[in-house]
XYZ file of C-alpha atoms in Angstrom:
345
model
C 0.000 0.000 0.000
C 1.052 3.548 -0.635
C 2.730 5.429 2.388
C 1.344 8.624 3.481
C 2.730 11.982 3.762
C 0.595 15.099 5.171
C -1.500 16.270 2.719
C -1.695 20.189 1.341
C -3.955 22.114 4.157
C -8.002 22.791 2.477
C -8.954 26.120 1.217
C -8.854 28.786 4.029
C -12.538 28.989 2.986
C -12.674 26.044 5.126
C -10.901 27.156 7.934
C -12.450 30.318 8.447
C -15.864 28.671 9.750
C -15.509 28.211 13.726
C -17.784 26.532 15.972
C -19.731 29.174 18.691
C -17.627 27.929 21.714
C -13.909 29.140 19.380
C -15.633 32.424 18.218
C -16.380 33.402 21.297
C -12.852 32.095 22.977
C -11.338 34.530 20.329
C -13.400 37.721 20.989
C -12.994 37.363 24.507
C -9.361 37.654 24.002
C -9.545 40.470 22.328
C -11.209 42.562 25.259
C -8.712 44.558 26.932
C -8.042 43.984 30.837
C -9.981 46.518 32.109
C -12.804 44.708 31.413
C -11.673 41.467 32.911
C -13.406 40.653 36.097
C -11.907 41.052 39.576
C -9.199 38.303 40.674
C -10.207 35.206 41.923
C -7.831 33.148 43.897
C -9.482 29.758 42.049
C -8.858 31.201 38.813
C -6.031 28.368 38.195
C -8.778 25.759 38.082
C -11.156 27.240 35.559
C -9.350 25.947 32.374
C -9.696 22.844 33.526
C -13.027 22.943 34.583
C -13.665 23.925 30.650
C -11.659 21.090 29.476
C -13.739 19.390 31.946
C -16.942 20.329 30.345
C -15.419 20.082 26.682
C -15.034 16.526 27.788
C -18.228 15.987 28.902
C -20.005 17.372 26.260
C -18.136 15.092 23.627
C -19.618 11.713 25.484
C -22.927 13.076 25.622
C -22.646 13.915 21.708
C -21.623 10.073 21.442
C -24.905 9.482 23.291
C -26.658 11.812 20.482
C -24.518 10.381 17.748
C -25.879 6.859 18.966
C -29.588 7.863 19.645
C -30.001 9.934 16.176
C -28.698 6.592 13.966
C -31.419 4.645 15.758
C -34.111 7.139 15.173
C -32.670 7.031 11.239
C -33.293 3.200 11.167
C -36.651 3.619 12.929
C -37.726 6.331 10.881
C -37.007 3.932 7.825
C -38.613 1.003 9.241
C -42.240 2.818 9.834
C -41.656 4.265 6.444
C -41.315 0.518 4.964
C -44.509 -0.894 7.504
C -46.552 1.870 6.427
C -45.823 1.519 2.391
C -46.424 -2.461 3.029
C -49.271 -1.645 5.145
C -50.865 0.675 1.958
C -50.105 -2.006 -0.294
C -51.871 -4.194 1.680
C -54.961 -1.989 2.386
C -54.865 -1.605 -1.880
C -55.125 -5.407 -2.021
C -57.907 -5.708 0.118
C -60.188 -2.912 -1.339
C -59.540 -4.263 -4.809
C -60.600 -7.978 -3.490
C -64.147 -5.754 -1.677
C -64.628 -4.216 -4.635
C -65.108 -7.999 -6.391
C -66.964 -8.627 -3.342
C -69.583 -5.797 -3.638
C -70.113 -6.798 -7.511
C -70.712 -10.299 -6.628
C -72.989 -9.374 -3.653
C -74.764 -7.034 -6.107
C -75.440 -9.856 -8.235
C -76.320 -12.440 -5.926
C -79.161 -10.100 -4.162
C -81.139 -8.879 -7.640
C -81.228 -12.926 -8.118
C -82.585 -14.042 -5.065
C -79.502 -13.080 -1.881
C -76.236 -12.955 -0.519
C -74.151 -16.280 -0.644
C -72.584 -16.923 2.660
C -68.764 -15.782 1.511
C -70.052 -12.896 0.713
C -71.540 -11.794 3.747
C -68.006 -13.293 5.131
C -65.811 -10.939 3.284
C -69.041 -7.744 4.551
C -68.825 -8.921 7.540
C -67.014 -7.027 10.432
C -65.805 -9.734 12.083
C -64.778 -12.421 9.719
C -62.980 -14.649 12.092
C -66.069 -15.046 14.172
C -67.840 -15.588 10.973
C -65.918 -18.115 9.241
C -65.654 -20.258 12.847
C -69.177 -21.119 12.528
C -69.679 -24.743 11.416
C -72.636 -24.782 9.973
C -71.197 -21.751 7.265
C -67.930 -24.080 6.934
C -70.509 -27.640 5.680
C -72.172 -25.174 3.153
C -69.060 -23.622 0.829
C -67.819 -25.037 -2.162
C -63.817 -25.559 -2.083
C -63.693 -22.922 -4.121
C -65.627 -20.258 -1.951
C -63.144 -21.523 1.043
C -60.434 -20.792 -0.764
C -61.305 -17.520 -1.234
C -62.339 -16.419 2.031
C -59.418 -18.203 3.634
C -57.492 -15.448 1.075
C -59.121 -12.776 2.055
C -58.709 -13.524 5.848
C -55.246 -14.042 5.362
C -54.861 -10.279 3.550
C -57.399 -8.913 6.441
C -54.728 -10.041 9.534
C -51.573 -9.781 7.237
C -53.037 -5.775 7.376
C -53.741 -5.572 10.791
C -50.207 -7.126 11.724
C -48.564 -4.449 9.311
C -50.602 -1.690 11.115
C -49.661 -2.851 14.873
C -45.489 -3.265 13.971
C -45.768 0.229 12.482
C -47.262 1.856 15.860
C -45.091 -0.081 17.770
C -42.420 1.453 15.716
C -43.417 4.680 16.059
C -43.755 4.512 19.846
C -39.956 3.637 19.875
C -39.250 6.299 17.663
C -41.048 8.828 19.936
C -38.481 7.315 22.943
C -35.642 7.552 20.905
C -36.148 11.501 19.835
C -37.115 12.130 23.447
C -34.038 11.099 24.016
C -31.965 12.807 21.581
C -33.814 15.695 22.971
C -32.436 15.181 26.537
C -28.877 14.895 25.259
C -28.888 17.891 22.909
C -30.459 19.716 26.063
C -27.343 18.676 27.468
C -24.969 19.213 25.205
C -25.690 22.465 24.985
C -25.693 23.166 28.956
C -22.189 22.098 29.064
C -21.401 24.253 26.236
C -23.082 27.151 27.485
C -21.161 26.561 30.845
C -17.837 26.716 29.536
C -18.815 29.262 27.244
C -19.678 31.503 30.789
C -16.277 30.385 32.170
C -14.649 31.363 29.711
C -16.045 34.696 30.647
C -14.265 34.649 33.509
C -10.731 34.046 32.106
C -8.634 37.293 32.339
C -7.737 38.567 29.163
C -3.763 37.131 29.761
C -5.428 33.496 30.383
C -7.717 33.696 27.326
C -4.849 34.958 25.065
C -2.282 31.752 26.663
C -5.046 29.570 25.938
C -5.521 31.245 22.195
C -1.882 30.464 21.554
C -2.168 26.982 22.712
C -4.984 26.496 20.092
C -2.725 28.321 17.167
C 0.371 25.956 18.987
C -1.115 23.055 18.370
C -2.683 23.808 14.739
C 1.261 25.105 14.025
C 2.598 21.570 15.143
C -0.120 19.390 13.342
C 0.813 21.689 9.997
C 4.244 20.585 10.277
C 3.616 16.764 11.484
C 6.001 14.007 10.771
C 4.220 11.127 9.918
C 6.858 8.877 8.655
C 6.346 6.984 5.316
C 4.452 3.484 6.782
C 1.589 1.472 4.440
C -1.903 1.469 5.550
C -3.066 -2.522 6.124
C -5.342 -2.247 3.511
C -6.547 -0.124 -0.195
C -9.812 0.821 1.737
C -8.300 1.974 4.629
C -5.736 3.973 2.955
C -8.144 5.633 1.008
C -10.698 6.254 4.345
C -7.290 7.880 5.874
C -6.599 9.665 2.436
C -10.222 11.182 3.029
C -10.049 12.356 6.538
C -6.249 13.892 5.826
C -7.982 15.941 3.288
C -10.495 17.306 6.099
C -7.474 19.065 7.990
C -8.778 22.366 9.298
C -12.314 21.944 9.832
C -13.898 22.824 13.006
C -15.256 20.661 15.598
C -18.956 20.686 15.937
C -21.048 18.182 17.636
C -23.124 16.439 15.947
C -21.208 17.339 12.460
C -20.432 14.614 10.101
C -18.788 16.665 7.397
C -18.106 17.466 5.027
C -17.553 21.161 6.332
C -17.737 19.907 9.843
C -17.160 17.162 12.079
C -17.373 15.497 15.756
C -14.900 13.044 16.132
C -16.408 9.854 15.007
C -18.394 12.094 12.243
C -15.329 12.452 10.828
C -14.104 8.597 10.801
C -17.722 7.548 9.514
C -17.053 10.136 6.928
C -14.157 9.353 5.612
C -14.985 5.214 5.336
C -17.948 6.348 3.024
C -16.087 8.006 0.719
C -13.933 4.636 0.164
C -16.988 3.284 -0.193
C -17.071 1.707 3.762
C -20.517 1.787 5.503
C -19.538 1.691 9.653
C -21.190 2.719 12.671
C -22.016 6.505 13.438
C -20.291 6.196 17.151
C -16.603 5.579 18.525
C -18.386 2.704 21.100
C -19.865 1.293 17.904
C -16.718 1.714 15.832
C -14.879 -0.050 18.560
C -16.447 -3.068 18.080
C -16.146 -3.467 14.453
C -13.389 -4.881 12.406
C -10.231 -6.441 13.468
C -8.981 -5.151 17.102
C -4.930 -4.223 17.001
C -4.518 -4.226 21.104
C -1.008 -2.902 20.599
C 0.059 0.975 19.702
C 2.983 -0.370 17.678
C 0.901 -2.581 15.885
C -1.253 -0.036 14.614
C -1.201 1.399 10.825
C -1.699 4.448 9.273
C -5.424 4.463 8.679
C -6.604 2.389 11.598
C -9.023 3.649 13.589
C -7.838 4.629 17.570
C -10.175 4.242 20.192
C -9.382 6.373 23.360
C -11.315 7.241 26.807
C -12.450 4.203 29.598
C -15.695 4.892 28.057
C -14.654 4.750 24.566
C -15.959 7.599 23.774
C -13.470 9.170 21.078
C -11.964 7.908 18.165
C -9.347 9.138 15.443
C -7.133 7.626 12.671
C -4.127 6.326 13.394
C -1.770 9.010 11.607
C 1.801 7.077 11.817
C 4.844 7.850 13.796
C 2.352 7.529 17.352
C 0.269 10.496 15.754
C -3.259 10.792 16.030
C -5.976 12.322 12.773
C -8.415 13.436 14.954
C -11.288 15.920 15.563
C -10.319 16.337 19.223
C -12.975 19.140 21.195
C -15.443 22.066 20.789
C -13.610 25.207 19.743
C -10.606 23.035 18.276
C -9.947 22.191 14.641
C -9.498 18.459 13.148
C -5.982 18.232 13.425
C -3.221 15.675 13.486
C -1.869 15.202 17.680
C 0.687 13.534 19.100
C -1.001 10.945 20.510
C 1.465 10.501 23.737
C 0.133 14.753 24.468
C -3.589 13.516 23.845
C -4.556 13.706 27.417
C -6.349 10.665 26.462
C -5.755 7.087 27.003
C -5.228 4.833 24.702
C -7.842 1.461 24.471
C -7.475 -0.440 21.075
C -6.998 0.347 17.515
C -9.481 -1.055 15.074
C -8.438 -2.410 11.286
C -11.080 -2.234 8.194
């Protein structure tokens, strides 16, 4: 497989787009001290306390991630009940409509042959169960009714699965509801610490932002093969996404979360895989060993395996790594996050 070297950066058209949490990092930095707010002796702690909630608020976007690609394959599965279900409901007024021509017949001549009060009736079970109807129809007339009883249930079955359906689905986007809700507490909580920062600490933590974007542009990732042409080209993909912004939720191509952006870049090799890093841990081939990884393998970090990169070479990491940070490549080592398994496609 071809070795891969660090790509050309995208257009700064790309770059320019920030998520809320950066913007507002870098105006507050821009506000001159005398506007800062009076010392606090516990200011020391507040930058972690963001990391904190920047933490936080990526595991409950996995939780969203996880919640939103089950309310996709709901959504799809009432859509399927309910075309089968009209299909069905077709059928069964095409076979009444015989049914009504027949019964039309049969009463100008003289009344209503028992099938075809079966096939009126409201209850057609209950009908067809009685025994003295059963000794008076022809094979043929059984056959028929047993048809349309069959259609009548087959319908009925169709209807219940789709409203059971549809109750999950309700659950499930009651529950992406509660994560958003608090997704974007945590984010609105570091966003007011930030506040806080002194206009010295907002600027240090600036620089470490343009610091690390400086050292991923200038990345060494040696010249080792990916495993495989798929995953090469699923790393070639996500190298080209360099410089877009964090955003939860995001799964590009302007934008990503972290396993938005490794779900991404498998589709465009042509790879369907899981929306969320716990899903995308569990797929594949696990590599338990960092020097067994390859470029192009996917990195699962956190306890709770709740963030996941490419595997960049030379113990780097391709990652979207936080709100207000950029997809980037890290040294994996300077993470802050511990390493679990790698995963090859």
């Amino acid at each position: 497989m071809a070795s891969h070297r660090r790509p050309k950066p995208p257009h700064r058209a790309y770059t320019s787009a920030l998520t809320a949490t950066a913007a507002a990092a870098v105006a507050l930095s821009a506000q001159t001290a005398s506007a800062d707010p009076a010392p606090d002796p516990n200011k020391k702690g507040v930058q972690a306390q963001i990391d904190r909630l920047y933490e936080e608020a990526t595991q409950a976007t996995e939780k969203y991630n996880g919640a939103k690609e089950e309310a996709d394959t709901l959504q799809k599965s009432v859509s399927d009940l309910q075309d089968t279900a009209a299909r069905k409901q077709e059928d069964l007024n095409t076979l009444r409509e015989g049914v009504g021509a027949m019964a039309n017949a049969q009463y100008r001549s003289g009344g209503i042959d028992p099938s075809v009060q079966l096939m009126l009736s409201s209850d057609p079970d209950g009908f067809l169960d009685q025994a003295s109807l059963m000794d008076r129809l022809s094979d043929r007339q059984l056959s028929v009714l047993r048809t349309f009883e069959s259609r009548q249930r087959a319908l009925h079955q169709q209807r219940a699965q789709a409203s059971a359906r549809l109750g999950d689905l309700q659950d499930v986007r009651a529950e992406m509801g509660r994560e958003k809700k608090k997704i974007q507490g945590k984010l609105a909580e570091a966003r007011r610490l930030l506040n806080t920062l002194s206009a010295e600490e907002r600027a240090k933590a600036a620089a470490e932002e343009a610091r690390a974007d400086r050292d991923s542009a200038r990345t060494d990732l040696g010249n080792e093969a990916s495993a495989s042409g798929r995953t090469a080209s699923a790393f070639s993909a996500a190298q080209s996404r360099v410089g877009m912004p964090y955003v939860w939720g995001a799964s590009g191509p302007g934008s990503f979360d972290c396993s938005g952006l490794t779900s991404w870049a498998f589709r465009q090799a042509g790879v369907s895989i899981p929306r969320t890093s716990q899903a995308q841990a569990r797929v594949g081939t696990r590599v338990n060993s960092l020097s067994a990884l390859k470029p192009g393998d996917l990195v699962i970090m956190r306890t709770d395996l709740s963030h996941v990169g490419f595997y960049a070479g030379n113990g780097q990491i391709l990652h979207a790594p936080k709100p207000g940070a950029k997809v980037r490549y890290e040294s994996m080592a300077r993470s802050g996050m511990p390493f679990m398994w790698g995963v090859r496609l």
